[in-house]
Each structure stands twice: as structure tokens, then as C-alpha cells.
CSV table of N, CA, C and O in Angstrom, one decimal:
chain,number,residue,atom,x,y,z
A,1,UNK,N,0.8,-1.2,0.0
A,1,UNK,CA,0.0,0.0,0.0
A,1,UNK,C,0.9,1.2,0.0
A,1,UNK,O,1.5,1.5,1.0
A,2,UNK,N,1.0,2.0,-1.0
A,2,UNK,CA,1.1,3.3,-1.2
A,2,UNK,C,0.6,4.4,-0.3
A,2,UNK,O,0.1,4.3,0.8
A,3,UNK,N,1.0,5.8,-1.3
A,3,UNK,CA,0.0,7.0,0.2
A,3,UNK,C,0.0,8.2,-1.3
A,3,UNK,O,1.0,8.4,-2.0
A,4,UNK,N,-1.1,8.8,-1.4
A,4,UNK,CA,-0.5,9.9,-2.3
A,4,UNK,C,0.2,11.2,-2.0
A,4,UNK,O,0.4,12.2,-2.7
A,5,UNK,N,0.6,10.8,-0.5
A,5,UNK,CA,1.6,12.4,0.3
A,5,UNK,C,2.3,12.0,-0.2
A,5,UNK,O,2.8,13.0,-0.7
A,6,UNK,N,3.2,10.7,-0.7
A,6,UNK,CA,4.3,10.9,-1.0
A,6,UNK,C,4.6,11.5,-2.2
A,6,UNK,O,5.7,12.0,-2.2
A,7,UNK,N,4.0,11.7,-3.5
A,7,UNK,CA,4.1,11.8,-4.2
A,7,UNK,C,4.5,13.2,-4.8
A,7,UNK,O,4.7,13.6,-6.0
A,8,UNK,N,4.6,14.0,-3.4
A,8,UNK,CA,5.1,15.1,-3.0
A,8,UNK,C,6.2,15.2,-2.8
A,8,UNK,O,6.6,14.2,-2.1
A,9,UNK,N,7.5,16.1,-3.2
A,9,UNK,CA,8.7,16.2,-2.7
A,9,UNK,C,8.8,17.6,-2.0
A,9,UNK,O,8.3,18.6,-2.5
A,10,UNK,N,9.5,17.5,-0.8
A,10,UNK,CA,9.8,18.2,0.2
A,10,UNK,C,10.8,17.9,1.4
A,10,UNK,O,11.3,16.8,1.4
A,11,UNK,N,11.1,18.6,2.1
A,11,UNK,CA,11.7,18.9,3.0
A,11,UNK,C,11.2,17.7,4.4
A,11,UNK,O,10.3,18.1,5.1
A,12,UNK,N,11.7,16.3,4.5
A,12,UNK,CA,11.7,15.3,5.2
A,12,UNK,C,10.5,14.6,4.7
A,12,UNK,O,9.6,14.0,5.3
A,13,UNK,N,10.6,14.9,3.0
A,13,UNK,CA,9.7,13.6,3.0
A,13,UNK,C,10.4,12.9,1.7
A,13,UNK,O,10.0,12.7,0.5
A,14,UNK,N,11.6,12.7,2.3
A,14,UNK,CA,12.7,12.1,0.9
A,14,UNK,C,12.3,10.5,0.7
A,14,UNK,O,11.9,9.9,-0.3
A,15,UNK,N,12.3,9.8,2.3
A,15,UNK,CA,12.2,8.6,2.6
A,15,UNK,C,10.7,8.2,1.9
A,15,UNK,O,10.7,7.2,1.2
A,16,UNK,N,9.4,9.0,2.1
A,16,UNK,CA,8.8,8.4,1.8
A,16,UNK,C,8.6,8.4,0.3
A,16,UNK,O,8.3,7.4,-0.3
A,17,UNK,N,8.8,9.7,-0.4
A,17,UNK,CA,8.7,9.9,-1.9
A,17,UNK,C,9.2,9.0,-2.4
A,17,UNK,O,8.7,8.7,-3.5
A,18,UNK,N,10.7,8.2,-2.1
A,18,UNK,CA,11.6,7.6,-2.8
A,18,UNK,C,10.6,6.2,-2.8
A,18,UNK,O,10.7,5.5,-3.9
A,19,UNK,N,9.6,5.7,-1.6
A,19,UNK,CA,9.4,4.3,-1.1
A,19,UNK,C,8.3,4.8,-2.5
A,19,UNK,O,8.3,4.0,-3.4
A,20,UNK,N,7.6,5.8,-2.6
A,20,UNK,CA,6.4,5.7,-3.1
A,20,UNK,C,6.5,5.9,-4.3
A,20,UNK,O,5.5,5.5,-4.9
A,21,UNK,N,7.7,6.6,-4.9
A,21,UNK,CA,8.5,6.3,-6.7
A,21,UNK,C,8.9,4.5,-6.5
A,21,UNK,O,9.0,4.0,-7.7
A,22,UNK,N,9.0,4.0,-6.0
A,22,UNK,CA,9.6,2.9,-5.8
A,22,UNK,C,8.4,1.5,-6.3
A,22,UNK,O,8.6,0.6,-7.1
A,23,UNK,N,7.4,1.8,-5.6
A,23,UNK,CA,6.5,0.3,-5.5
A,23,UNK,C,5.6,0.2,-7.0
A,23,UNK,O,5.1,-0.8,-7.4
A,24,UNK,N,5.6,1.3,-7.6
A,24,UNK,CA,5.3,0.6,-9.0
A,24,UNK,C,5.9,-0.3,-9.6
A,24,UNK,O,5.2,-1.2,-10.1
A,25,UNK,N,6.9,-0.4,-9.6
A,25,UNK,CA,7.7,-1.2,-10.2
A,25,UNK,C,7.9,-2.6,-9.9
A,25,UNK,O,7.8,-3.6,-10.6
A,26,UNK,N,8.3,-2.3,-8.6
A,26,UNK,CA,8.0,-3.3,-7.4
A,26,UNK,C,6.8,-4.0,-7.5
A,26,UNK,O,6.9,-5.2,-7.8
A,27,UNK,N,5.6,-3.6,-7.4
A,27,UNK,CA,4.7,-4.4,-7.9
A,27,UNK,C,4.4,-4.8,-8.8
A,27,UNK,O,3.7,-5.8,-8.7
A,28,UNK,N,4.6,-4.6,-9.7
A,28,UNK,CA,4.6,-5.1,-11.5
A,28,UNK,C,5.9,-6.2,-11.7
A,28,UNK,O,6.0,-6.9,-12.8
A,29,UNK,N,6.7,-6.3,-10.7
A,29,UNK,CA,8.0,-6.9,-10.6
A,29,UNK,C,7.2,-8.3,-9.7
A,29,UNK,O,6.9,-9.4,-10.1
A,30,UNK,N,7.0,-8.0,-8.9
A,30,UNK,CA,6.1,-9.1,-8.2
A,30,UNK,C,4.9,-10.0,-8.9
A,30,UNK,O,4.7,-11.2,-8.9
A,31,UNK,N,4.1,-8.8,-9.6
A,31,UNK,CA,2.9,-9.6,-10.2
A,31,UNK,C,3.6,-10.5,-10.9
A,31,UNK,O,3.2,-11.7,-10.8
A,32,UNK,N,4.7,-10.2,-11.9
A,32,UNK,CA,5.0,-11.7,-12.5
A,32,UNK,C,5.7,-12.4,-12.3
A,32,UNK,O,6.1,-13.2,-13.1
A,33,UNK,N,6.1,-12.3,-11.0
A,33,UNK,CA,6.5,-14.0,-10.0
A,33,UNK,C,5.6,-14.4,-9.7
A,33,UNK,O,5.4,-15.5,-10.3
A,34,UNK,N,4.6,-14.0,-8.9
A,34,UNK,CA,3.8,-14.5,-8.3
A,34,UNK,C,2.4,-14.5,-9.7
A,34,UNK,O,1.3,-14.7,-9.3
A,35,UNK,N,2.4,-14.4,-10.5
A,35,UNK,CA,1.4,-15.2,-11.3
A,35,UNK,C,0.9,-16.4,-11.6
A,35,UNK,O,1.7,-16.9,-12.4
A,36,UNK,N,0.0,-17.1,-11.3
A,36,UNK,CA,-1.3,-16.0,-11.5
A,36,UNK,C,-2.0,-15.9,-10.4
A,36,UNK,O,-3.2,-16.3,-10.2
A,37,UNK,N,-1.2,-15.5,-9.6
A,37,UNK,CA,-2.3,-14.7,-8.1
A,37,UNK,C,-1.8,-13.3,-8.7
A,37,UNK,O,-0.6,-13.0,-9.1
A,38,UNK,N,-3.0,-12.5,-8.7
A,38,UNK,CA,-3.2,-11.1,-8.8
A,38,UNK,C,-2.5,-10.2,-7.6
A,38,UNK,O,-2.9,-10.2,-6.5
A,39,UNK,N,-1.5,-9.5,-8.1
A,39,UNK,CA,-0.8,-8.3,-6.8
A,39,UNK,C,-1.8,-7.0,-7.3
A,39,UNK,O,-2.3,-7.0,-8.4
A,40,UNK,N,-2.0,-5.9,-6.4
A,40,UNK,CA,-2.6,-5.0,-6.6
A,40,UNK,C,-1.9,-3.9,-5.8
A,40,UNK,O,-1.8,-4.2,-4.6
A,41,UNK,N,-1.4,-2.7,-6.1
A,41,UNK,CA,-1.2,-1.9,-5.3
A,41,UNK,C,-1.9,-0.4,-5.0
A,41,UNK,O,-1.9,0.5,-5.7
A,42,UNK,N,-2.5,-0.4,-4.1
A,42,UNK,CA,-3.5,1.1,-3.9
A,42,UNK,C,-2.9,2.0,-3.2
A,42,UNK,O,-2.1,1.8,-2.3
A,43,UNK,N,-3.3,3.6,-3.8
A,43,UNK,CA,-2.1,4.2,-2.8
A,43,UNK,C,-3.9,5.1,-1.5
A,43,UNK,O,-5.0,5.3,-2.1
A,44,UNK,N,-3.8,5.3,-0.7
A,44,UNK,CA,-4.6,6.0,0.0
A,44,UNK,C,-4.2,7.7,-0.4
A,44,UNK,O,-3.1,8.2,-0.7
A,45,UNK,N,-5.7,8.4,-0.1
A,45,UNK,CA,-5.6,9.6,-0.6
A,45,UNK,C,-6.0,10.2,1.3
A,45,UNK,O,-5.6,9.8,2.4
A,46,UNK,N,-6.7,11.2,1.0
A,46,UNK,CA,-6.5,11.8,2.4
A,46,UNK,C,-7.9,11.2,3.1
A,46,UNK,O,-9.0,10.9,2.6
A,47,UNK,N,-7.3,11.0,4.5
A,47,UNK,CA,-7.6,10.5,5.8
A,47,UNK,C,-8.6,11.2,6.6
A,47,UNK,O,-7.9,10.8,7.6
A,48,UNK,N,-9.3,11.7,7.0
A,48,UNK,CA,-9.4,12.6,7.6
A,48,UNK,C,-9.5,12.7,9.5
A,48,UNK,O,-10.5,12.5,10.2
A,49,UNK,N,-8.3,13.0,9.9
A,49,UNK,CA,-7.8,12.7,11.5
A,49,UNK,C,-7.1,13.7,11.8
A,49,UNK,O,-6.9,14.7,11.2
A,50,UNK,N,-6.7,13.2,13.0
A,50,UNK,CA,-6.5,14.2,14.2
A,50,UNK,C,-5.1,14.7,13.4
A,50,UNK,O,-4.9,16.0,13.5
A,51,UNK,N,-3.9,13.8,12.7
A,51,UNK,CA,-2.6,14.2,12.6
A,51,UNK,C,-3.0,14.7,10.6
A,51,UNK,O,-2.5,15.7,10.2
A,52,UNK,N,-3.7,14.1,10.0
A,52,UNK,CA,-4.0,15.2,8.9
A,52,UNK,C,-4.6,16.2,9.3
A,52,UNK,O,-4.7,16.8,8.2
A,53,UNK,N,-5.2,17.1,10.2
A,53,UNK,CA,-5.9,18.0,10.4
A,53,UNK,C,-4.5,19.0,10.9
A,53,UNK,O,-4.3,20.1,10.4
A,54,UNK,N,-3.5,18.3,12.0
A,54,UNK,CA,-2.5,18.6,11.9
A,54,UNK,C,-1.9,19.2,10.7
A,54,UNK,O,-1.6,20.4,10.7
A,55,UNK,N,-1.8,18.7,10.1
A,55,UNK,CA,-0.6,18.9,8.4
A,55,UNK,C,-1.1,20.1,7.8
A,55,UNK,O,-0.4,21.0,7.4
A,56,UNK,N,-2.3,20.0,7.9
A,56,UNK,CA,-3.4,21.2,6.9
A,56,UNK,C,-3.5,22.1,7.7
A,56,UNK,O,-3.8,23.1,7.2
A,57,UNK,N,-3.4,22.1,8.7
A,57,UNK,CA,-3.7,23.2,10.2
A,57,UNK,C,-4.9,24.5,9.1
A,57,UNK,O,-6.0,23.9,8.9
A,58,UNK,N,-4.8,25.4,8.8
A,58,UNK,CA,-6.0,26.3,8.4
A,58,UNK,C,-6.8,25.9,7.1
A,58,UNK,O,-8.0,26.2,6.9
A,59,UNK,N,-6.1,25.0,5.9
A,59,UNK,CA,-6.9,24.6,4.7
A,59,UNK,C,-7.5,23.2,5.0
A,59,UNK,O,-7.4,22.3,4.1
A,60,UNK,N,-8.1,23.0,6.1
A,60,UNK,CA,-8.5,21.7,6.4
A,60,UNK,C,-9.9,21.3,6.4
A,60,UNK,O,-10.4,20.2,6.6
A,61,UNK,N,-10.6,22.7,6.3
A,61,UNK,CA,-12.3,23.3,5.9
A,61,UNK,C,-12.2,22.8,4.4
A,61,UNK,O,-12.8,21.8,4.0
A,62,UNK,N,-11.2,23.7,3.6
A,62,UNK,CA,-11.1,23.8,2.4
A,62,UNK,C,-10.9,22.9,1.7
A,62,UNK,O,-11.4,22.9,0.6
A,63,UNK,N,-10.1,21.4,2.3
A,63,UNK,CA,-10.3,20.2,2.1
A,63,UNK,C,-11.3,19.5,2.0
A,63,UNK,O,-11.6,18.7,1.2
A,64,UNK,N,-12.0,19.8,3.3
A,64,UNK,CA,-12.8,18.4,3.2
A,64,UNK,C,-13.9,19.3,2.2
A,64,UNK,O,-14.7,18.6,1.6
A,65,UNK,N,-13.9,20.3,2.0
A,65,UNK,CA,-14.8,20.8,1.1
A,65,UNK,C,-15.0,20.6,-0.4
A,65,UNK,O,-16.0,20.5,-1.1
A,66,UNK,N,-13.5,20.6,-0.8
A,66,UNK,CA,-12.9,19.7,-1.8
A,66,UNK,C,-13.4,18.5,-2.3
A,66,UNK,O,-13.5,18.1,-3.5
A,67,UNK,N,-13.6,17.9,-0.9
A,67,UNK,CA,-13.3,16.2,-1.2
A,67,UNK,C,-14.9,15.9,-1.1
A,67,UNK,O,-15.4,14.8,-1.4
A,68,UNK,N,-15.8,17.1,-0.6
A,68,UNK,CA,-17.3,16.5,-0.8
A,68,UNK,C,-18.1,17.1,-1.7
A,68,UNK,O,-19.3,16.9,-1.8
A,69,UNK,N,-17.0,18.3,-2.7
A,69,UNK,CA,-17.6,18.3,-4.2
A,69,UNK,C,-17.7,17.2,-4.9
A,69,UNK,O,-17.1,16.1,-4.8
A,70,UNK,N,-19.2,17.7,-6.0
A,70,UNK,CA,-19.3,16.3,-7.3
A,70,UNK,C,-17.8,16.2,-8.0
A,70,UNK,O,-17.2,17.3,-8.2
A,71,UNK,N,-17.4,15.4,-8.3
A,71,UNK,CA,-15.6,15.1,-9.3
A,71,UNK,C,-16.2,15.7,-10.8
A,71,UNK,O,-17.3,15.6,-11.1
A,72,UNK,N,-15.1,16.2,-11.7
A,72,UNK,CA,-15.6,16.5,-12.8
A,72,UNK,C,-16.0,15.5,-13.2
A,72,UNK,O,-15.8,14.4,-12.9
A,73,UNK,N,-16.9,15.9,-14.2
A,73,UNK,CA,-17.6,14.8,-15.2
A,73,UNK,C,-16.9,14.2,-15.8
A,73,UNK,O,-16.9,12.9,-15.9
A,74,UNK,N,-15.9,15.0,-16.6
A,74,UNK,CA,-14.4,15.2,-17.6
A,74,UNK,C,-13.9,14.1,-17.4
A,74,UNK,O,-13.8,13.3,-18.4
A,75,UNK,N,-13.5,13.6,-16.2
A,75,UNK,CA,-12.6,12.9,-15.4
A,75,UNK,C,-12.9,11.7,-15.4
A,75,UNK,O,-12.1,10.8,-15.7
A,76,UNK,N,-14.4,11.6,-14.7
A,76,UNK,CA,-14.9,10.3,-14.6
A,76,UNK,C,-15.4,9.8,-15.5
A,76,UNK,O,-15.7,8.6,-15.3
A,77,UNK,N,-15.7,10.3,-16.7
A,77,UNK,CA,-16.6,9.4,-17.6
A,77,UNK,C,-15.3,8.1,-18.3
A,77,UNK,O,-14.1,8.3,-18.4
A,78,UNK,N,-16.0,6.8,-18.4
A,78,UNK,CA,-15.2,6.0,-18.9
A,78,UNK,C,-14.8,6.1,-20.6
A,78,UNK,O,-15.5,6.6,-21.5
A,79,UNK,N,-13.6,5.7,-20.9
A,79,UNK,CA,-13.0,5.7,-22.5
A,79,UNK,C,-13.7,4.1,-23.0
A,79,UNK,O,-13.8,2.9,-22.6
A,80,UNK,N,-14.1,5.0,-24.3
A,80,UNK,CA,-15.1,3.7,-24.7
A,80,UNK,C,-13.9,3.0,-25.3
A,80,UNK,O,-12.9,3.4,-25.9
A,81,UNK,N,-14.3,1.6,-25.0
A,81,UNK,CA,-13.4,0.7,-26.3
A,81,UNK,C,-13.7,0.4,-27.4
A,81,UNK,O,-14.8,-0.1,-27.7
A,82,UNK,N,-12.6,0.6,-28.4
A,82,UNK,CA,-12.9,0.1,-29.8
A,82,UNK,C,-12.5,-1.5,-29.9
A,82,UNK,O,-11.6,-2.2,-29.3
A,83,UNK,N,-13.6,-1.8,-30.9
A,83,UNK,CA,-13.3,-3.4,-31.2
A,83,UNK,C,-12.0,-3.5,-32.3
A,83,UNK,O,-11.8,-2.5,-33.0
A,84,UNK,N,-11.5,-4.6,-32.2
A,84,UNK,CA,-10.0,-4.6,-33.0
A,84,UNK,C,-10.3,-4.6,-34.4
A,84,UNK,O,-9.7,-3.9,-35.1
A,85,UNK,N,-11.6,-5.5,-34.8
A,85,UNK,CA,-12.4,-5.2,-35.8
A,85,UNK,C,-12.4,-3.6,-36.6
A,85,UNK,O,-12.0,-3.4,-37.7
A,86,UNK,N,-12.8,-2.9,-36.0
A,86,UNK,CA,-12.8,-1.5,-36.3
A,86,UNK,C,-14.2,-1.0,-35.9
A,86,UNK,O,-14.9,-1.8,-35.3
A,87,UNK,N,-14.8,0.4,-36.1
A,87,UNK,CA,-16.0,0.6,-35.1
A,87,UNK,C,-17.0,0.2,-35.3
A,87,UNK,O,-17.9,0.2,-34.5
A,88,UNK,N,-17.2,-0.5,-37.0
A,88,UNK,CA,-18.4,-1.0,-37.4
A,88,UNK,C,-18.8,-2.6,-36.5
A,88,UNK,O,-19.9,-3.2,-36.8
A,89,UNK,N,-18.1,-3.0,-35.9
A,89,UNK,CA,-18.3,-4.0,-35.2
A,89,UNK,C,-18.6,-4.0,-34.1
A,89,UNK,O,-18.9,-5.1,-33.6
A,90,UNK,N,-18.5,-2.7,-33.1
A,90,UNK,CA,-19.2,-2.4,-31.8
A,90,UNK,C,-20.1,-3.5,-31.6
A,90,UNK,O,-20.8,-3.5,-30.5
């Protein structure tokens, strides 16, 4: 399991950015040893607690306000698949 803080670089967070550049690969390196059991790696996004409330100290309104907007539409809508056929074969 991943974290998306790390994905941040800054000032004492070398250790974890480097662990969290790291496990992609790492996992994709694993899935095919261990095939065919399925590896999966998820990274968690923000938490909302006592030591994230911490971190955010004043934009931590502005967060959770963030996080309980609708997501763009843009974003979420799924990419349709084309058949290898070509599109008359949908």
C-alpha cells in the first residue's frame, strides 16, 4: 500500500517519496513472479484525523470541502473501447 503524500517532494519527505517512486515497479516486478495470483497496489488519498488536520492546520475546511464536491464529469466518464475489428463491429 502506497500514500498519495508521498508523491510530494519536500523537505523530510525524501524517505517516503523515494518508497512511493519505488513500488510501482516493485509491484509489476512481483505480479510476475507470483502469477497468476493477482498483486494490486493502492495508494490511499487523504484521511481525515486528528494528525491530517494537523498537516493542513487552516486549509483543512477547504479540504474536506474539496473532497465532498461532485468530481468533474471530464474525469470520470469511462473511454469507450474500440473493437479490434474496427467501429463498425461495436
Amino acid at each position: 500500500m502506497g500514500g498519495t503524500g508521498g508523491r510530494r517532494i519536500g523537505h523530510g519527505l525524501g524517505t517516503a517519496s523515494a518508497a512511493t517512486a519505488g513500488l510501482p515497479p516493485f509491484t509489476a516486478a512481483l505480479a510476475l513472479e507470483l502469477a497468476p495470483v493477482r498483486v494490486n497496489l493502492t495508494a490511499a488519498g487523504f484521511v481525515d484525523t486528528r494528525s491530517s488536520a494537523s498537516l493542513l492546520e487552516d486549509r483543512l475546511e477547504e479540504r474536506r470541502a474539496e473532497l465532498r464536491a461532485p468530481p468533474d464529469r471530464r474525469r470520470r466518464r469511462p473511454r469507450r473501447r474500440r473493437c479490434a475489428r474496427g467501429p463498425h463491429h461495436e
